[in-house]
Tab-separated table of C-alpha atoms in Angstrom:
chain	number	residue	atom	x	y	z
Z	121	UNK	CA	25.033	33.469	35.343
Z	122	UNK	CA	25.083	29.797	34.546
Z	123	UNK	CA	25.659	28.913	31.228
Z	124	UNK	CA	23.790	25.834	29.938
Z	125	UNK	CA	25.669	22.600	28.248
Z	126	UNK	CA	24.648	20.116	26.651
Z	127	UNK	CA	24.832	16.612	27.862
Z	128	UNK	CA	27.399	14.179	26.594
Z	129	UNK	CA	25.807	12.174	23.608
Z	130	UNK	CA	22.694	14.029	23.293
Z	131	UNK	CA	23.617	14.854	19.523
Z	132	UNK	CA	24.685	11.035	19.047
Z	133	UNK	CA	21.232	9.330	20.421
Z	134	UNK	CA	19.104	11.935	18.414
Z	135	UNK	CA	20.856	10.690	15.783
Z	136	UNK	CA	20.062	7.496	16.433
Z	137	UNK	CA	16.753	7.957	17.155
Z	138	UNK	CA	16.219	9.466	14.007
Z	139	UNK	CA	17.812	6.622	12.404
Z	140	UNK	CA	15.617	4.148	13.784
Z	141	UNK	CA	12.576	5.995	12.977
Z	142	UNK	CA	13.310	6.364	9.161
Z	143	UNK	CA	14.612	2.464	9.579
Z	144	UNK	CA	10.824	1.598	10.695
Z	145	UNK	CA	9.253	4.003	8.462
Z	146	UNK	CA	11.518	1.770	5.152
Z	147	UNK	CA	10.177	-1.108	6.934
Z	148	UNK	CA	6.511	0.217	6.651
Z	149	UNK	CA	6.531	1.608	3.764
Z	150	UNK	CA	8.228	-1.445	1.966
Z	151	UNK	CA	5.845	-3.785	3.434
Z	152	UNK	CA	2.869	-1.791	1.931
Z	153	UNK	CA	4.804	-2.456	-1.425
Z	154	UNK	CA	5.476	-5.841	-0.866
Z	155	UNK	CA	2.231	-7.134	0.138
Z	156	UNK	CA	-0.154	-5.291	-2.655
Z	157	UNK	CA	2.907	-6.648	-5.178
Z	158	UNK	CA	2.044	-10.446	-3.726
Z	159	UNK	CA	-1.887	-9.635	-3.683
Z	160	UNK	CA	-1.632	-8.344	-7.629
Z	161	UNK	CA	1.028	-10.968	-8.577
Z	162	UNK	CA	-1.864	-13.364	-7.712
Z	163	UNK	CA	-3.671	-12.748	-10.841
Z	164	UNK	CA	-1.789	-14.417	-12.571
Z	165	UNK	CA	-3.806	-16.788	-14.890
Z	166	UNK	CA	-6.963	-15.456	-13.792
Z	167	UNK	CA	-7.034	-11.914	-15.384
Z	168	UNK	CA	-10.222	-10.968	-16.982
Z	169	UNK	CA	-8.065	-10.686	-20.139
Z	170	UNK	CA	-4.868	-10.663	-21.201
Z	171	UNK	CA	-3.596	-7.551	-21.407
Z	172	UNK	CA	-4.925	-7.162	-17.947
Z	173	UNK	CA	-2.570	-9.646	-16.696
Z	174	UNK	CA	0.183	-7.946	-18.584
Z	175	UNK	CA	-0.621	-4.444	-16.713
Z	176	UNK	CA	-1.320	-6.483	-13.288
Z	177	UNK	CA	1.980	-8.160	-13.768
Z	178	UNK	CA	3.459	-4.964	-14.586
Z	179	UNK	CA	2.140	-3.103	-11.597
Z	180	UNK	CA	3.400	-5.546	-9.631
Z	181	UNK	CA	7.084	-5.577	-10.733
Z	182	UNK	CA	6.950	-1.883	-10.117
Z	183	UNK	CA	5.500	-2.362	-6.506
Z	184	UNK	CA	8.248	-5.299	-5.683
Z	185	UNK	CA	11.100	-3.067	-7.033
Z	186	UNK	CA	9.716	-0.207	-4.662
Z	187	UNK	CA	9.686	-3.151	-2.110
Z	188	UNK	CA	13.353	-4.310	-1.987
Z	189	UNK	CA	14.947	-0.756	-2.178
Z	190	UNK	CA	12.672	0.132	0.874
Z	191	UNK	CA	13.298	-3.111	2.959
Z	192	UNK	CA	16.789	-2.995	2.185
Z	193	UNK	CA	16.725	0.522	3.684
Z	194	UNK	CA	15.936	-1.496	6.995
Z	195	UNK	CA	17.900	-4.715	6.908
Z	196	UNK	CA	18.460	-8.096	4.521
Z	197	UNK	CA	15.229	-7.950	2.264
Z	198	UNK	CA	14.745	-11.700	1.946
Z	199	UNK	CA	14.826	-12.217	6.016
Z	200	UNK	CA	12.508	-9.193	6.278
Z	201	UNK	CA	10.213	-10.607	3.418
Z	202	UNK	CA	10.451	-14.727	4.234
Z	203	UNK	CA	11.167	-14.882	8.046
Z	204	UNK	CA	9.001	-12.487	9.927
Z	205	UNK	CA	5.781	-13.477	11.540
Z	206	UNK	CA	2.802	-12.152	10.698
Z	207	UNK	CA	2.978	-9.604	14.033
Z	208	UNK	CA	6.125	-8.001	12.678
Z	209	UNK	CA	4.784	-6.805	9.421
Z	210	UNK	CA	3.657	-3.305	9.301
Z	211	UNK	CA	1.739	-2.753	6.231
Z	212	UNK	CA	-1.606	-1.162	6.447
Z	213	UNK	CA	-4.429	-3.276	6.121
Z	214	UNK	CA	-5.906	-1.840	3.280
Z	215	UNK	CA	-3.168	-3.744	0.849
Z	216	UNK	CA	-3.757	-7.198	2.298
Z	217	UNK	CA	-7.539	-7.553	1.550
Z	218	UNK	CA	-7.914	-10.134	-1.027
Z	219	UNK	CA	-8.441	-9.436	-4.417
Z	220	UNK	CA	-12.058	-10.448	-4.537
Z	221	UNK	CA	-13.541	-9.971	-7.675
Z	222	UNK	CA	-11.889	-7.305	-10.456
Z	223	UNK	CA	-13.509	-4.654	-9.202
Z	224	UNK	CA	-12.543	-4.666	-5.850
Z	225	UNK	CA	-9.083	-5.228	-6.858
Z	226	UNK	CA	-9.460	-1.962	-9.054
Z	227	UNK	CA	-11.034	-0.244	-6.153
Z	228	UNK	CA	-7.961	-1.385	-3.684
Z	229	UNK	CA	-5.879	-0.176	-5.971
Z	230	UNK	CA	-7.598	3.079	-6.878
Z	231	UNK	CA	-7.595	4.147	-2.738
Z	232	UNK	CA	-3.757	2.967	-2.570
Z	233	UNK	CA	-1.967	4.437	-5.647
Z	234	UNK	CA	-3.626	7.748	-5.310
Z	235	UNK	CA	-2.385	7.659	-1.523
Z	236	UNK	CA	0.880	6.578	-2.784
Z	237	UNK	CA	1.554	9.106	-5.262
Z	238	UNK	CA	0.672	12.141	-3.071
Z	239	UNK	CA	3.314	10.348	-0.548
Z	240	UNK	CA	5.854	10.152	-2.956
Z	241	UNK	CA	5.559	13.411	-4.824
Z	242	UNK	CA	5.735	14.856	-1.508
Z	243	UNK	CA	8.489	12.988	-0.335
Z	244	UNK	CA	10.700	13.885	-4.111
Z	245	UNK	CA	10.677	17.431	-2.438
Z	246	UNK	CA	12.367	16.400	0.738
Z	247	UNK	CA	16.329	15.632	1.468
Z	248	UNK	CA	15.224	12.266	2.998
Z	249	UNK	CA	16.977	9.063	2.569
Z	250	UNK	CA	13.380	8.470	0.223
Z	251	UNK	CA	14.015	11.467	-2.369
Z	252	UNK	CA	15.894	8.829	-4.735
Z	253	UNK	CA	13.651	5.993	-4.618
Z	254	UNK	CA	10.566	8.231	-4.244
Z	255	UNK	CA	11.559	10.404	-7.778
Z	256	UNK	CA	11.993	7.174	-9.434
Z	257	UNK	CA	9.050	5.534	-8.306
Z	258	UNK	CA	6.328	8.568	-8.810
Z	259	UNK	CA	6.646	7.804	-11.857
Z	260	UNK	CA	5.610	4.352	-12.047
Z	261	UNK	CA	2.558	5.070	-9.578
Z	262	UNK	CA	1.416	7.643	-11.561
Z	263	UNK	CA	1.061	4.812	-14.436
Z	264	UNK	CA	-1.044	2.871	-11.630
Z	265	UNK	CA	-3.370	5.424	-10.786
Z	266	UNK	CA	-4.001	6.451	-14.147
Z	267	UNK	CA	-4.751	2.365	-14.671
Z	268	UNK	CA	-6.894	2.010	-11.542
Z	269	UNK	CA	-9.177	5.771	-12.341
Z	270	UNK	CA	-9.975	4.156	-15.816
Z	271	UNK	CA	-11.005	0.919	-15.265
Z	272	UNK	CA	-13.146	2.619	-12.217
Z	273	UNK	CA	-14.961	4.851	-15.039
Z	274	UNK	CA	-15.378	2.183	-17.117
Z	275	UNK	CA	-16.869	-0.095	-14.811
Z	276	UNK	CA	-18.886	2.201	-12.714
Z	277	UNK	CA	-20.298	4.042	-15.598
Z	278	UNK	CA	-20.939	0.721	-17.793
Z	279	UNK	CA	-23.485	-2.196	-17.328
Z	280	UNK	CA	-25.651	-1.853	-14.697
Z	281	UNK	CA	-23.555	-5.072	-13.127
Z	282	UNK	CA	-20.517	-3.589	-13.680
Z	283	UNK	CA	-21.496	-0.195	-11.743
Z	284	UNK	CA	-23.038	-2.640	-8.827
Z	285	UNK	CA	-19.551	-4.541	-8.387
Z	286	UNK	CA	-17.783	-1.612	-8.447
Z	287	UNK	CA	-20.307	0.522	-5.986
Z	288	UNK	CA	-20.223	-2.617	-3.568
Z	289	UNK	CA	-16.092	-2.656	-3.616
Z	290	UNK	CA	-15.711	0.661	-2.830
Z	291	UNK	CA	-17.761	0.567	-0.280
Z	292	UNK	CA	-16.573	-2.458	1.462
Z	293	UNK	CA	-13.038	-1.157	1.408
Z	294	UNK	CA	-13.808	2.585	2.382
Z	295	UNK	CA	-13.156	1.647	5.932
Z	296	UNK	CA	-9.498	0.431	5.632
Z	297	UNK	CA	-8.608	4.148	3.977
Z	298	UNK	CA	-8.524	6.307	7.447
Z	299	UNK	CA	-5.384	4.354	7.891
Z	300	UNK	CA	-3.652	6.074	4.996
Z	301	UNK	CA	-3.414	8.980	7.034
Z	302	UNK	CA	-2.124	7.491	10.059
Z	303	UNK	CA	1.365	9.979	10.784
Z	304	UNK	CA	4.176	7.255	9.785
Z	305	UNK	CA	6.873	8.536	12.760
Z	306	UNK	CA	10.656	9.106	9.773
Z	307	UNK	CA	8.255	10.364	6.887
Z	308	UNK	CA	8.350	13.760	7.397
Z	309	UNK	CA	4.954	15.324	4.643
Z	310	UNK	CA	1.516	17.175	5.880
Z	311	UNK	CA	-0.384	14.233	6.546
Z	312	UNK	CA	-4.018	16.325	6.783
Z	313	UNK	CA	-2.733	18.395	3.479
Z	314	UNK	CA	-2.266	14.973	1.983
Z	315	UNK	CA	-5.974	13.301	3.150
Z	316	UNK	CA	-7.462	16.351	2.187
Z	317	UNK	CA	-5.979	15.521	-1.745
Z	318	UNK	CA	-6.704	12.606	-1.358
Z	319	UNK	CA	-10.514	13.048	-0.624
Z	320	UNK	CA	-10.334	15.267	-3.525
Z	321	UNK	CA	-8.963	13.199	-5.844
Z	322	UNK	CA	-10.476	9.831	-5.273
Z	323	UNK	CA	-14.455	11.829	-5.092
Z	324	UNK	CA	-13.943	13.258	-8.366
Z	325	UNK	CA	-13.336	10.028	-9.945
Z	326	UNK	CA	-16.229	7.922	-8.367
Z	327	UNK	CA	-18.246	11.074	-9.148
Z	328	UNK	CA	-17.152	11.006	-12.750
Z	329	UNK	CA	-17.449	7.035	-12.817
Z	330	UNK	CA	-21.774	7.679	-11.641
Z	331	UNK	CA	-20.652	5.951	-8.247
Z	332	UNK	CA	-22.106	6.846	-4.672
Z	333	UNK	CA	-18.933	8.199	-2.729
Z	334	UNK	CA	-19.291	6.005	0.403
Z	335	UNK	CA	-20.362	7.478	3.562
Z	336	UNK	CA	-19.630	5.210	6.255
Z	337	UNK	CA	-16.483	6.085	9.038
Z	338	UNK	CA	-12.931	5.411	6.871
Z	339	UNK	CA	-12.010	3.850	9.869
Z	340	UNK	CA	-13.506	1.834	12.608
Z	341	UNK	CA	-12.199	1.447	16.303
Z	342	UNK	CA	-10.341	-1.888	15.595
Z	343	UNK	CA	-8.594	-1.302	12.481
Z	344	UNK	CA	-7.465	2.561	12.856
Z	345	UNK	CA	-3.728	2.337	12.767
Z	346	UNK	CA	-3.874	-1.509	13.353
Z	347	UNK	CA	-1.498	-2.741	10.151
Z	348	UNK	CA	1.185	-0.160	11.339
Z	349	UNK	CA	1.008	-1.649	15.025
Z	350	UNK	CA	0.763	-5.251	13.225
Z	351	UNK	CA	-2.292	-6.088	13.607
Z	352	UNK	CA	-3.735	-7.749	10.839
Z	353	UNK	CA	-6.650	-9.141	8.637
Z	354	UNK	CA	-7.832	-12.916	9.046
Z	355	UNK	CA	-7.007	-13.382	5.343
Z	356	UNK	CA	-3.090	-11.708	5.859
Z	357	UNK	CA	-1.950	-15.163	7.950
Z	358	UNK	CA	-2.939	-17.102	5.014
Z	359	UNK	CA	-1.351	-15.701	2.502
Z	360	UNK	CA	1.844	-14.883	4.682
Z	361	UNK	CA	1.849	-18.594	4.202
Z	362	UNK	CA	1.830	-19.137	0.998
Z	363	UNK	CA	4.537	-16.196	0.266
Z	364	UNK	CA	6.546	-17.683	2.347
Z	365	UNK	CA	6.364	-21.452	2.074
Z	366	UNK	CA	9.084	-21.939	-0.361
Z	367	UNK	CA	11.828	-19.774	1.145
Z	368	UNK	CA	11.184	-21.850	4.962
Z	369	UNK	CA	10.730	-24.948	3.500
Z	370	UNK	CA	13.929	-24.749	1.781
Z	371	UNK	CA	16.414	-22.545	4.076
Z	372	UNK	CA	19.255	-21.410	3.076
Z	373	UNK	CA	18.842	-23.081	-0.593
Z	374	UNK	CA	20.764	-20.873	-4.061
Z	375	UNK	CA	18.506	-20.982	-6.789
C-alpha cells in the first residue's frame, strides 16, 4: 500500500496564490472606489443646487476613504493611484463613465451603489481581509444607495423633461452593468445570487419612478469584463491624465 505524500512547499504555494488573489481583488475594488470618487469630485462647483454640492462631495469622500484602505492592502496607495498607466487599472467601466447631466450621474450611482451595498453586506459576514472594511463601509454605501434612489424617483416621476433625461441615462448605462457581476478572484461571495438581488432592487426602483427597465443586453461582446482586464473606454484616459497631473508634475514633492 502506498501512502500519498504532500509535495514540499504545496501549502506555502497555495497560501501565496491566495494572498496574490486577495491583493488583486483589493486593487480592483479599490480602483472602483477611487475612480468613482474622482468622477463625483468633478461636480464641485457645478452641482445643480448647494445641497447636492455637499452630498456629492460627501459620497466622493466616503469612496476615497474606501479606496485608500483597499489600495493600501495591495501596495503604496499614492503610487497605485498616481503612477500607474491606464491599462494597469482594474476598475469597472461603469464607474469611469463621464458625469453627463445630473440624471446620468444619478443612474450611474444607483447602479453602482446598489451593487456595492450587496457586495459589502456579504463580505461583512466572511472571515476575509475585507470584512472589517465592509462592516464600516456598508453603512456609508446604504446612504449612497438611498440618495441615488430618492433622486431616481424625483427625476423619473417628475416633469416630462426630467423623466426623459432619467430614462435616457438609465438606458445609456445599462450595458455596463453586466460587468458588475463578473466574479473577482479573491472575493468569495455568491455572484449569481447577488446579481439576482441587484436586478430585483434596481427594477423595483425604476418601476416606482415610472421608468421603463432597459431591455438591451447588460454587457456587449467587448465590454464584458473589460475594465477588470485593463481595457477602458475612451474618456478614461483623459480623466486619468487630469487626476495624475499634479503628482507626476512634481515627483517626490511634499505639501
